[in-house]
Tab-separated table of N, CA and C in Angstrom:
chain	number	residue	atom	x	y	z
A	7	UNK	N	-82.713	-100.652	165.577
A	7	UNK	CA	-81.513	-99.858	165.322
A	7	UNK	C	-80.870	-99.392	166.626
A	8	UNK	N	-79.647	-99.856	166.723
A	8	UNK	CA	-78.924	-99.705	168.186
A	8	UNK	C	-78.124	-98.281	167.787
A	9	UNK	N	-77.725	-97.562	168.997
A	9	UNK	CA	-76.684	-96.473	168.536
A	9	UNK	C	-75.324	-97.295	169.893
A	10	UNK	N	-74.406	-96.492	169.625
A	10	UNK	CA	-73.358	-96.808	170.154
A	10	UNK	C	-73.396	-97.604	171.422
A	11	UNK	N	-72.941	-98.467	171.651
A	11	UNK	CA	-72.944	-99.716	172.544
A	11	UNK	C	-72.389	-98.578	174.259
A	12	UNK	N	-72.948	-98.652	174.919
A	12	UNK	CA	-72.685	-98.181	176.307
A	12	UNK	C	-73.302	-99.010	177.432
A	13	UNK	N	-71.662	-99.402	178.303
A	13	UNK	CA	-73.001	-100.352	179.492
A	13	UNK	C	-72.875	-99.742	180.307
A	14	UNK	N	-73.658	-100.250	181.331
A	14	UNK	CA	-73.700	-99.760	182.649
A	14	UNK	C	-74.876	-100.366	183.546
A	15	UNK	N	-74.424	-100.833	184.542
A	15	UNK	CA	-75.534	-101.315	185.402
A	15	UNK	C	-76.915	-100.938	185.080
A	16	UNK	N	-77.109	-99.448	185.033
A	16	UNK	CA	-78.510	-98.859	184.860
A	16	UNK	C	-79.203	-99.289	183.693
A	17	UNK	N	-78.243	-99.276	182.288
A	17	UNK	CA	-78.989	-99.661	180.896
A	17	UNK	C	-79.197	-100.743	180.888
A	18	UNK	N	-77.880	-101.985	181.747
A	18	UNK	CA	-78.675	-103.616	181.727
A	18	UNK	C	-79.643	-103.774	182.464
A	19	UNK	N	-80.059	-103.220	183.508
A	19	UNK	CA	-81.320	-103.300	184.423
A	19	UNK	C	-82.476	-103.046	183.382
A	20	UNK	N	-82.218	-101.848	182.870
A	20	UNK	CA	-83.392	-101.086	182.401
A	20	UNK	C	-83.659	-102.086	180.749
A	21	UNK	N	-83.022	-102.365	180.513
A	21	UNK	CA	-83.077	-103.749	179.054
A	21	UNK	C	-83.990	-104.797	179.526
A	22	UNK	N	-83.437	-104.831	181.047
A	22	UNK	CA	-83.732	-106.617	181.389
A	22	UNK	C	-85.736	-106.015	181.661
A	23	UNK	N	-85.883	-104.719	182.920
A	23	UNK	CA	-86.884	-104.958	182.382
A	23	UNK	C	-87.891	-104.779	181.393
A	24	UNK	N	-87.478	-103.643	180.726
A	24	UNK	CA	-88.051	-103.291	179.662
A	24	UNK	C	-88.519	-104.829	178.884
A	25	UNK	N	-87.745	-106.163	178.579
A	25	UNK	CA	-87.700	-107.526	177.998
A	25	UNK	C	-89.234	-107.806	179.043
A	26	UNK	N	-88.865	-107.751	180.320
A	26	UNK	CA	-89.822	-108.567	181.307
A	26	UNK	C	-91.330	-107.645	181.141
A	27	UNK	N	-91.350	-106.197	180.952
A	27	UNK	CA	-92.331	-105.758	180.537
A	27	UNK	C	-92.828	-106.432	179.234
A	28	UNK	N	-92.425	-106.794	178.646
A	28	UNK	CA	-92.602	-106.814	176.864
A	28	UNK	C	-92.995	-105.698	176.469
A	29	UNK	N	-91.852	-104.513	176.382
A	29	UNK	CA	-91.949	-103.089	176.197
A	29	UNK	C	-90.965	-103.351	174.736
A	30	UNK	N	-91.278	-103.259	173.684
A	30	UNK	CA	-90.300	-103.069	172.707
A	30	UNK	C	-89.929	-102.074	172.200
A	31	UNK	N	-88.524	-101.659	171.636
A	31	UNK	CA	-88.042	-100.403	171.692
A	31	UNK	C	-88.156	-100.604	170.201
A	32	UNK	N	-88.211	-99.876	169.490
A	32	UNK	CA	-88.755	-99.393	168.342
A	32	UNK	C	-87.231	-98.758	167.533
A	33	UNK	N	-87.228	-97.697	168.800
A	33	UNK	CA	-85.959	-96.863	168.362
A	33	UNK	C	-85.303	-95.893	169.711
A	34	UNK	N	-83.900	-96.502	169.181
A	34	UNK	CA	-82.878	-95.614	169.987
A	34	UNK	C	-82.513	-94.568	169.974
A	35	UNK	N	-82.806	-93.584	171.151
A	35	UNK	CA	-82.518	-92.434	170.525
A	35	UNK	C	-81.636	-91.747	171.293
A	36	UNK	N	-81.505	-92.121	172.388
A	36	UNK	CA	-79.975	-91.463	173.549
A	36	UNK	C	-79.588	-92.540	174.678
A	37	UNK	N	-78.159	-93.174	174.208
A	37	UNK	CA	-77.870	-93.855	175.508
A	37	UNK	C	-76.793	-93.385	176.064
A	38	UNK	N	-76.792	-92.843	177.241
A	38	UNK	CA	-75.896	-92.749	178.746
A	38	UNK	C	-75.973	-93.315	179.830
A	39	UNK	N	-74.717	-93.252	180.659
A	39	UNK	CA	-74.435	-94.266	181.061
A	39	UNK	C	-75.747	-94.286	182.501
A	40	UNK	N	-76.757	-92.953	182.402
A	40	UNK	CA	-77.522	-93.200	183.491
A	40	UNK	C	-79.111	-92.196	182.941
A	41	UNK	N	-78.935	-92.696	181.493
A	41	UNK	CA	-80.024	-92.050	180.977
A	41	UNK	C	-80.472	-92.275	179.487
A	42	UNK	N	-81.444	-92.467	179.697
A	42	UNK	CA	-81.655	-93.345	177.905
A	42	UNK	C	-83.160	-93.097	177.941
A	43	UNK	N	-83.200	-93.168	176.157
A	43	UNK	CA	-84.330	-92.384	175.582
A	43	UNK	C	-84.851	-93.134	174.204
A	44	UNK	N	-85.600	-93.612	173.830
A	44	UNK	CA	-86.289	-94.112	173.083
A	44	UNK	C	-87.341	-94.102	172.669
A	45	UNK	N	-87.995	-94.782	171.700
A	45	UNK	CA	-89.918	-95.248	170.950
A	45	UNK	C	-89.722	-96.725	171.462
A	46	UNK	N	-90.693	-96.557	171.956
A	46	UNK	CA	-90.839	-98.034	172.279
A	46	UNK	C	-92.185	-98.219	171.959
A	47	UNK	N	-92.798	-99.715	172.112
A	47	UNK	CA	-94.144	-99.847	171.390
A	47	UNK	C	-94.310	-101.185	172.778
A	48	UNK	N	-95.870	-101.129	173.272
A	48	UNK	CA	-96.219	-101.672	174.232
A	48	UNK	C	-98.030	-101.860	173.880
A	49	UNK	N	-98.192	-103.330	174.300
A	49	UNK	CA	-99.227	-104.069	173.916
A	49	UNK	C	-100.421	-103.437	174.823
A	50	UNK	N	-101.472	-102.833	174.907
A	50	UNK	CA	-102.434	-102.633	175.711
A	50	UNK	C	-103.802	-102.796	175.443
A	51	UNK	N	-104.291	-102.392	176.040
A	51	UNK	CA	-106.146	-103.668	175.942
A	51	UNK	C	-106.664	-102.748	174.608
A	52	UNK	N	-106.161	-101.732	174.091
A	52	UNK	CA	-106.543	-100.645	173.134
A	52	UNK	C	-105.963	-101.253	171.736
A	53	UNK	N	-104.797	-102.194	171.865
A	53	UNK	CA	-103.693	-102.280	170.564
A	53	UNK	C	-102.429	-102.024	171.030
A	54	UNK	N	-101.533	-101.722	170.063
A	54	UNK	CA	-100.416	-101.581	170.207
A	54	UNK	C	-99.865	-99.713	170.597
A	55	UNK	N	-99.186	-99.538	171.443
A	55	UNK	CA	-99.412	-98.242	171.179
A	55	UNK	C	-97.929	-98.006	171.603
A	56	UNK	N	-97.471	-97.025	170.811
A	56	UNK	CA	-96.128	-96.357	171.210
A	56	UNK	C	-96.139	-95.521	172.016
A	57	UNK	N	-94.739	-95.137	172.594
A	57	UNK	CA	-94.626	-94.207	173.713
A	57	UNK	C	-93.001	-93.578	173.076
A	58	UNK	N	-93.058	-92.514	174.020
A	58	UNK	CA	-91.606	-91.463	173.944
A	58	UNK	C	-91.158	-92.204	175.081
A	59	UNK	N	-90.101	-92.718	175.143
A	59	UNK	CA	-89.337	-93.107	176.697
A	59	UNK	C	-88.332	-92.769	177.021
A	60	UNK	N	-87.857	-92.242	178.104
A	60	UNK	CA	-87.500	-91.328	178.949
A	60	UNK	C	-86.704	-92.122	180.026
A	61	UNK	N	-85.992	-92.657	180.553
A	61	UNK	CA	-85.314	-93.624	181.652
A	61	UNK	C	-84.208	-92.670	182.222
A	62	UNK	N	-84.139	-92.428	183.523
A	62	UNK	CA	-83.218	-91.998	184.214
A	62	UNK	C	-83.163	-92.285	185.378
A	63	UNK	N	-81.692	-92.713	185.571
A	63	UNK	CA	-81.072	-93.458	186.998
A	63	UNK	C	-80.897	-91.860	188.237
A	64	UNK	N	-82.088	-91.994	188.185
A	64	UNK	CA	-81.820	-90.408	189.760
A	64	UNK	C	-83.019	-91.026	190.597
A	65	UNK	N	-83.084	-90.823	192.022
A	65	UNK	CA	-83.655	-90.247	192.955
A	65	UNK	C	-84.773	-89.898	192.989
A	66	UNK	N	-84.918	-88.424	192.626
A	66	UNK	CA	-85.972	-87.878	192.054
A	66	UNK	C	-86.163	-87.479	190.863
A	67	UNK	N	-87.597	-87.307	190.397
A	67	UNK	CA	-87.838	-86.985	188.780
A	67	UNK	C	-88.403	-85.647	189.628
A	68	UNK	N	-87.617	-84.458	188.781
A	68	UNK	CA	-88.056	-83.353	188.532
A	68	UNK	C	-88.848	-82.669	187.920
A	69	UNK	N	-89.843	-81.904	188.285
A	69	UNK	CA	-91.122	-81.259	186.517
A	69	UNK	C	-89.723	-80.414	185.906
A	70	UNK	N	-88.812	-80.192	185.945
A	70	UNK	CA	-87.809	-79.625	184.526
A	70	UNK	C	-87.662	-81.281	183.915
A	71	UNK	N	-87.796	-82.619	184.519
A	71	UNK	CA	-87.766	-84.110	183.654
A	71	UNK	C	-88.995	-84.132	183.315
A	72	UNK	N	-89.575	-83.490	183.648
A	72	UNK	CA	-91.592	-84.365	183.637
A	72	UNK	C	-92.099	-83.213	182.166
A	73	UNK	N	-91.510	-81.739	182.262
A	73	UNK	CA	-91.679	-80.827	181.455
A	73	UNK	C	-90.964	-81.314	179.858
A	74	UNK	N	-89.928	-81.851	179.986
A	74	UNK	CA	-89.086	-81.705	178.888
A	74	UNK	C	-89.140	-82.658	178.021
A	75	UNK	N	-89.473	-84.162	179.055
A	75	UNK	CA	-90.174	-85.436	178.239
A	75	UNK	C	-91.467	-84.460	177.686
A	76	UNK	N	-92.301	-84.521	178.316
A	76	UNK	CA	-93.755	-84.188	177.625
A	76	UNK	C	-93.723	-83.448	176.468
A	77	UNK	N	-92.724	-82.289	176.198
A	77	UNK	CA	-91.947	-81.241	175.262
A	77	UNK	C	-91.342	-82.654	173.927
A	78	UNK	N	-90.396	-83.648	174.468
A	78	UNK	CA	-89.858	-83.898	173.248
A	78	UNK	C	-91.250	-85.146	172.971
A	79	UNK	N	-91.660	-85.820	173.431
A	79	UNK	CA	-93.255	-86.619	173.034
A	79	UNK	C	-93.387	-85.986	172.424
A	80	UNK	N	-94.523	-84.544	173.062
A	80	UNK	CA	-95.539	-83.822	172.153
A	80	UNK	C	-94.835	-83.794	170.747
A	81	UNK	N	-93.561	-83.418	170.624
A	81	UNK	CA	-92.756	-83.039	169.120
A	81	UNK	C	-93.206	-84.246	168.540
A	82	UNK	N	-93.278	-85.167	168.719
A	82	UNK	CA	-93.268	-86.720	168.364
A	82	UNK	C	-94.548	-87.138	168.225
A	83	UNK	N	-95.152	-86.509	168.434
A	83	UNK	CA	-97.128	-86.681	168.752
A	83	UNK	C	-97.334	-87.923	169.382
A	84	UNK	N	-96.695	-88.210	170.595
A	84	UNK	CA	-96.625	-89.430	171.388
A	84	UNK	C	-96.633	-89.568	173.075
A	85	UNK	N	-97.639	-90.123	173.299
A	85	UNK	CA	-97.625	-89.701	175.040
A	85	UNK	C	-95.715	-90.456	175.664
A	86	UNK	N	-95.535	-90.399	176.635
A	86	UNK	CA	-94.374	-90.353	177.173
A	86	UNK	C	-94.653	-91.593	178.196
A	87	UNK	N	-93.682	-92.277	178.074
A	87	UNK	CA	-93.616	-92.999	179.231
A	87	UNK	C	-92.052	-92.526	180.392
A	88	UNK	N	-92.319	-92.152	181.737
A	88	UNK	CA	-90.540	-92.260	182.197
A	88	UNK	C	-90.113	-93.372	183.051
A	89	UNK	N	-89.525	-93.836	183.064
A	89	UNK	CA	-89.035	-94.501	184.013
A	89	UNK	C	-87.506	-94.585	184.632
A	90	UNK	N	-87.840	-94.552	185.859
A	90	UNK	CA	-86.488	-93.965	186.861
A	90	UNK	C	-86.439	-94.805	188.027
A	91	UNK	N	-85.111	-94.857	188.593
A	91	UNK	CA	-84.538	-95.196	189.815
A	91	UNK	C	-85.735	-94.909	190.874
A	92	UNK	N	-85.851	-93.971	190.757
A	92	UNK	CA	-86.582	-92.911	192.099
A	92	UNK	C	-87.985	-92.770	191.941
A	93	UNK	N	-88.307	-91.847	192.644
A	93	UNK	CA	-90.137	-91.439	192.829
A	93	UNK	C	-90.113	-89.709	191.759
A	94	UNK	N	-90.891	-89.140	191.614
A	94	UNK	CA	-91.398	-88.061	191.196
A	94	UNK	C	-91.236	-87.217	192.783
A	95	UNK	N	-90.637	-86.006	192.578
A	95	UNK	CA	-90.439	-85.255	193.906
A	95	UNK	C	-91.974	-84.578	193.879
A	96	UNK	N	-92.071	-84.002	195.097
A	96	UNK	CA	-93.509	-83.422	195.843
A	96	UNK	C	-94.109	-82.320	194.930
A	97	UNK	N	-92.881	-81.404	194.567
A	97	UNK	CA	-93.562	-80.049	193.875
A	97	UNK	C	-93.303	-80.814	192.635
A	98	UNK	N	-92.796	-82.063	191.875
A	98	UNK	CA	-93.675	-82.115	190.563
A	98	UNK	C	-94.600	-82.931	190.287
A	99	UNK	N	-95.311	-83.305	191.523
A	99	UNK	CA	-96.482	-84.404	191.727
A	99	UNK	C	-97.672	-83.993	191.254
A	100	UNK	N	-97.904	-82.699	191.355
A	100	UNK	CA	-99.142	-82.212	191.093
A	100	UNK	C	-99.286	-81.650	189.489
A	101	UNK	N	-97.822	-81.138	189.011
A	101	UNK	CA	-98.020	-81.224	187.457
A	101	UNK	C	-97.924	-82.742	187.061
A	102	UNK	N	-97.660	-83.748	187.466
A	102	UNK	CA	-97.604	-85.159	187.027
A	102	UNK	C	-99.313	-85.534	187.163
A	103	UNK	N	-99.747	-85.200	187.833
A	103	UNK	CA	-100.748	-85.768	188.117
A	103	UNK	C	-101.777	-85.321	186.768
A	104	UNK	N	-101.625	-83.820	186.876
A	104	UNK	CA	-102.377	-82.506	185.272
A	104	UNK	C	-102.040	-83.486	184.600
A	105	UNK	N	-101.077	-84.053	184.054
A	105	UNK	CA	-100.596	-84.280	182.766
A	105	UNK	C	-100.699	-85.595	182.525
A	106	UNK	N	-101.201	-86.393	183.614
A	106	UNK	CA	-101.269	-87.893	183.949
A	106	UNK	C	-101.905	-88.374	182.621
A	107	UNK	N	-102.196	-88.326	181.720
A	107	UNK	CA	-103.290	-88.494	180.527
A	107	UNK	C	-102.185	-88.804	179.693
A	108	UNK	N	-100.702	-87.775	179.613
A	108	UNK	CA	-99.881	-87.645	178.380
A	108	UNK	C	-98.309	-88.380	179.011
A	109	UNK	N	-98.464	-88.569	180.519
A	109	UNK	CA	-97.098	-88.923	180.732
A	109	UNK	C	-97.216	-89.681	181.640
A	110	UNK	N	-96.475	-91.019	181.663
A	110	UNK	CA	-96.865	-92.125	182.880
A	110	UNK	C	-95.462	-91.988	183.688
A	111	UNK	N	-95.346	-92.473	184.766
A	111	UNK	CA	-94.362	-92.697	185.545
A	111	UNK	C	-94.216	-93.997	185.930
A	112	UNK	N	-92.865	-95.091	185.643
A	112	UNK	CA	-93.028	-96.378	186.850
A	112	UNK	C	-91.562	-96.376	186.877
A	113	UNK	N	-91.890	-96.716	188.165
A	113	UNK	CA	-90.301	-96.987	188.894
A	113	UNK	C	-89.374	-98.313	188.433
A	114	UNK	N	-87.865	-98.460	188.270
A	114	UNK	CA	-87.142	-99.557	187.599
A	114	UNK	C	-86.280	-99.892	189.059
C-alpha cells in the first residue's frame, strides 16, 4: 500500500537500496521529500522479522531521532531500524549504543 507518490532524489536512493537490501516494506507510513517511515520485513538467520523504519536525509541523527523512532516502534511492539544520509552525532552515541538491542542504525 503506497501513500501519495513524492519523489525526490533521497526516496529513489532509499527504494533502490532498500530493493538491493531485500528489505521489504510492508507498509507506508510517511513520505517526504527527505524523510520516510515505514514496516518493513527483512529476512534474518532467526526468520523473517519486521522492523519500524525510520529514513532521514540529514547529517546527523539526533537522540530527539533515536528517542522518537524507539517511542513510535515501541507503540508498534517492533524494534526500529533508521537509516540516514549521515552518522549518529557523539552525544547520541552512547544512548544508541543502551538501546542497540531495540534500534539499529545503517547509513544510505
Amino acid at each position: 500500500p503506497k501513500i501519495k507518490e513524492i519523489n525526490s532524489d533521497f526516496l529513489e536512493n532509499l527504494r533502490k537500496s532498500l530493493k538491493n537490501k531485500n528489505y521489504e516494506i510492508t507498509k507506508e507510513i510517511l513520505a517526504k521529500k527527505k524523510e520516510f517511515t515505514a514496516k518493513i520485513r527483512i529476512q534474518t538467520h532467526l526468520g523473517e522479522q519486521e522492523f519500524y523504519l525510520v529514513a532521514k536525509d540529514k547529517k546527523k541523527i539526533t537522540l530527539e531521532d533515536i528517542v522518537s523512532t524507539l517511542q513510535k516502534a515501541q507503540a508498534e511492539k517492533m524494534p526500529s531500524l533508521i537509516l540516514s544520509t549521515g552518522e549518529i552525532d557523539k552525544k547520541a552515541m552512547e544512548y544508541y549504543k543502551e538501546w542497540s538491542n531495540l534500534v539499529k542504525h545503517q547509513k544510505i
